[in-house]
Amino acid sequence: MRKNILQHIGAIVSSKRYEERLTQQQLAQQTGRGLRHLKNIEKGRVNASIEVLADVIYRLGLSADVLFYPDMPELEQQAKQLLCKFAACTEDERAFLLKTLDCMAEQILSRHERAAEDKINE
């Protein structure tokens, strides 16, 4: 069981690093960790300390829940990931994001309302 969780954590870190278009070297440098140690984490060979994982997940905008609860529903994983990225922003950046998301949500909801009205009028 222990090996499975280490491999799960490594796969998540590797996948997210790739998604963020970072090399292992860049992630190691940005987190102040050794390249060899990061490679071993991604391969599931080492049990990384909480301190190391905290630096890695903060940089990648991951939720610790995603690492430690592999059966978490996808929607919950996505929400937690979004919240982690939001929390990593400055206060001004968060205000900008909230205004942008509010505008986007209003547009989406308007589309839903128009589609519902169109169905009624058919």
Short mmCIF file of the C-alpha atoms (twelve columns), coordinates in Angstrom:
data_MODEL
# 
_entry.id   MODEL 
# 
loop_
_atom_site.group_PDB 
_atom_site.id 
_atom_site.type_symbol 
_atom_site.label_atom_id 
_atom_site.label_alt_id 
_atom_site.label_comp_id 
_atom_site.label_asym_id 
_atom_site.label_seq_id 
_atom_site.Cartn_x 
_atom_site.Cartn_y 
_atom_site.Cartn_z 
_atom_site.pdbx_PDB_model_num 
ATOM 1   C CA . MET A 1   0.000   0.000  0.000   1 
ATOM 2   C CA . ARG A 2   2.775   2.446  0.921   1 
ATOM 3   C CA . LYS A 3   4.470   2.000  -2.440  1 
ATOM 4   C CA . ASN A 4   1.186   2.693  -4.219  1 
ATOM 5   C CA . ILE A 5   0.714   6.057  -2.509  1 
ATOM 6   C CA . LEU A 6   4.299   7.050  -3.287  1 
ATOM 7   C CA . GLN A 7   3.769   6.148  -6.940  1 
ATOM 8   C CA . HIS A 8   0.446   8.011  -6.944  1 
ATOM 9   C CA . ILE A 9   2.085   11.140 -5.507  1 
ATOM 10  C CA . GLY A 10  4.932   10.887 -7.993  1 
ATOM 11  C CA . ALA A 11  2.552   10.524 -10.937 1 
ATOM 12  C CA . ILE A 12  0.501   13.539 -9.836  1 
ATOM 13  C CA . VAL A 13  3.588   15.712 -9.340  1 
ATOM 14  C CA . SER A 14  5.037   14.629 -12.691 1 
ATOM 15  C CA . SER A 15  1.771   15.171 -14.544 1 
ATOM 16  C CA . LYS A 16  1.171   18.584 -13.028 1 
ATOM 17  C CA . ARG A 17  4.776   19.644 -13.656 1 
ATOM 18  C CA . TYR A 18  4.390   18.648 -17.303 1 
ATOM 19  C CA . GLU A 19  1.059   20.496 -17.495 1 
ATOM 20  C CA . GLU A 20  2.773   23.614 -16.129 1 
ATOM 21  C CA . ARG A 21  5.472   23.178 -18.816 1 
ATOM 22  C CA . LEU A 22  8.261   22.907 -16.283 1 
ATOM 23  C CA . THR A 23  11.296  20.688 -16.545 1 
ATOM 24  C CA . GLN A 24  12.368  18.717 -13.520 1 
ATOM 25  C CA . GLN A 25  15.366  21.032 -13.278 1 
ATOM 26  C CA . GLN A 26  13.162  24.141 -13.245 1 
ATOM 27  C CA . LEU A 27  10.883  22.717 -10.561 1 
ATOM 28  C CA . ALA A 28  13.878  21.686 -8.476  1 
ATOM 29  C CA . GLN A 29  15.346  25.177 -8.734  1 
ATOM 30  C CA . GLN A 30  12.056  26.947 -8.034  1 
ATOM 31  C CA . THR A 31  11.429  24.861 -4.922  1 
ATOM 32  C CA . GLY A 32  15.037  24.867 -3.717  1 
ATOM 33  C CA . ARG A 33  15.233  21.077 -3.914  1 
ATOM 34  C CA . GLY A 34  17.747  18.759 -5.512  1 
ATOM 35  C CA . LEU A 35  17.079  17.454 -8.998  1 
ATOM 36  C CA . ARG A 36  17.850  13.848 -8.034  1 
ATOM 37  C CA . HIS A 37  15.446  14.053 -5.071  1 
ATOM 38  C CA . LEU A 38  12.679  15.447 -7.285  1 
ATOM 39  C CA . LYS A 39  13.253  12.697 -9.858  1 
ATOM 40  C CA . ASN A 40  12.973  10.074 -7.113  1 
ATOM 41  C CA . ILE A 41  9.736   11.636 -5.852  1 
ATOM 42  C CA . GLU A 42  8.238   11.537 -9.337  1 
ATOM 43  C CA . LYS A 43  9.253   7.894  -9.744  1 
ATOM 44  C CA . GLY A 44  7.706   6.988  -6.386  1 
ATOM 45  C CA . ARG A 45  11.039  5.855  -4.990  1 
ATOM 46  C CA . VAL A 46  11.227  8.122  -1.927  1 
ATOM 47  C CA . ASN A 47  8.892   9.204  0.804   1 
ATOM 48  C CA . ALA A 48  9.230   12.984 0.543   1 
ATOM 49  C CA . SER A 49  8.992   15.024 3.710   1 
ATOM 50  C CA . ILE A 50  5.990   17.246 4.334   1 
ATOM 51  C CA . GLU A 51  8.285   20.251 3.935   1 
ATOM 52  C CA . VAL A 52  9.390   19.154 0.457   1 
ATOM 53  C CA . LEU A 53  5.859   18.249 -0.620  1 
ATOM 54  C CA . ALA A 54  4.556   21.579 0.667   1 
ATOM 55  C CA . ASP A 55  7.041   23.465 -1.515  1 
ATOM 56  C CA . VAL A 56  6.277   21.319 -4.564  1 
ATOM 57  C CA . ILE A 57  2.488   21.468 -4.291  1 
ATOM 58  C CA . TYR A 58  2.554   25.204 -3.586  1 
ATOM 59  C CA . ARG A 59  4.623   25.833 -6.714  1 
ATOM 60  C CA . LEU A 60  2.412   23.577 -8.830  1 
ATOM 61  C CA . GLY A 61  -0.855  24.926 -7.393  1 
ATOM 62  C CA . LEU A 62  -1.947  21.507 -6.185  1 
ATOM 63  C CA . SER A 63  -4.112  20.590 -3.237  1 
ATOM 64  C CA . ALA A 64  -2.608  18.135 -0.776  1 
ATOM 65  C CA . ASP A 65  -5.950  16.326 -0.903  1 
ATOM 66  C CA . VAL A 66  -5.290  15.434 -4.540  1 
ATOM 67  C CA . LEU A 67  -2.064  13.732 -3.496  1 
ATOM 68  C CA . PHE A 68  -3.348  11.844 -0.477  1 
ATOM 69  C CA . TYR A 69  -6.891  10.938 -1.573  1 
ATOM 70  C CA . PRO A 70  -6.579  9.259  -4.965  1 
ATOM 71  C CA . ASP A 71  -10.283 8.354  -5.066  1 
ATOM 72  C CA . MET A 72  -11.435 11.963 -4.790  1 
ATOM 73  C CA . PRO A 73  -14.059 12.837 -7.436  1 
ATOM 74  C CA . GLU A 74  -12.679 14.775 -10.409 1 
ATOM 75  C CA . LEU A 75  -14.928 17.791 -9.820  1 
ATOM 76  C CA . GLU A 76  -13.678 18.110 -6.244  1 
ATOM 77  C CA . GLN A 77  -10.068 17.783 -7.426  1 
ATOM 78  C CA . GLN A 78  -10.591 20.565 -9.952  1 
ATOM 79  C CA . ALA A 79  -12.214 22.844 -7.356  1 
ATOM 80  C CA . LYS A 80  -9.374  22.294 -4.883  1 
ATOM 81  C CA . GLN A 81  -6.771  22.920 -7.559  1 
ATOM 82  C CA . LEU A 82  -8.459  26.191 -8.496  1 
ATOM 83  C CA . LEU A 83  -8.591  27.272 -4.852  1 
ATOM 84  C CA . CYS A 84  -4.888  26.517 -4.376  1 
ATOM 85  C CA . LYS A 85  -3.947  28.624 -7.371  1 
ATOM 86  C CA . PHE A 86  -6.238  31.392 -6.153  1 
ATOM 87  C CA . ALA A 87  -4.641  31.324 -2.697  1 
ATOM 88  C CA . ALA A 88  -1.164  31.629 -4.218  1 
ATOM 89  C CA . CYS A 89  -2.074  34.969 -5.831  1 
ATOM 90  C CA . THR A 90  -1.651  38.409 -4.331  1 
ATOM 91  C CA . GLU A 91  -4.673  40.295 -2.989  1 
ATOM 92  C CA . ASP A 92  -4.861  42.428 -6.145  1 
ATOM 93  C CA . GLU A 93  -4.591  39.372 -8.370  1 
ATOM 94  C CA . ARG A 94  -7.358  37.623 -6.412  1 
ATOM 95  C CA . ALA A 95  -9.616  40.682 -6.804  1 
ATOM 96  C CA . PHE A 96  -8.930  40.679 -10.552 1 
ATOM 97  C CA . LEU A 97  -9.651  36.946 -10.792 1 
ATOM 98  C CA . LEU A 98  -12.919 37.280 -8.879  1 
ATOM 99  C CA . LYS A 99  -14.140 40.086 -11.144 1 
ATOM 100 C CA . THR A 100 -13.155 38.114 -14.227 1 
ATOM 101 C CA . LEU A 101 -14.838 34.924 -12.996 1 
ATOM 102 C CA . ASP A 102 -17.969 36.845 -12.032 1 
ATOM 103 C CA . CYS A 103 -18.191 38.305 -15.521 1 
ATOM 104 C CA . MET A 104 -17.631 34.910 -17.127 1 
ATOM 105 C CA . ALA A 105 -20.226 33.257 -14.879 1 
ATOM 106 C CA . GLU A 106 -22.799 35.916 -15.786 1 
ATOM 107 C CA . GLN A 107 -22.177 35.273 -19.489 1 
ATOM 108 C CA . ILE A 108 -22.550 31.519 -19.056 1 
ATOM 109 C CA . LEU A 109 -25.722 31.865 -16.994 1 
ATOM 110 C CA . SER A 110 -27.180 34.220 -19.605 1 
ATOM 111 C CA . ARG A 111 -26.550 31.611 -22.279 1 
ATOM 112 C CA . HIS A 112 -28.318 28.985 -20.178 1 
ATOM 113 C CA . GLU A 113 -31.311 31.288 -19.700 1 
ATOM 114 C CA . ARG A 114 -31.510 32.080 -23.424 1 
ATOM 115 C CA . ALA A 115 -31.296 28.390 -24.290 1 
ATOM 116 C CA . ALA A 116 -34.106 27.603 -21.833 1 
ATOM 117 C CA . GLU A 117 -36.249 30.415 -23.293 1 
ATOM 118 C CA . ASP A 118 -35.598 29.153 -26.819 1 
ATOM 119 C CA . LYS A 119 -36.796 25.662 -25.824 1 
ATOM 120 C CA . ILE A 120 -39.967 27.113 -24.347 1 
ATOM 121 C CA . ASN A 121 -40.651 29.147 -27.492 1 
ATOM 122 C CA . GLU A 122 -40.211 26.159 -29.844 1 
# 
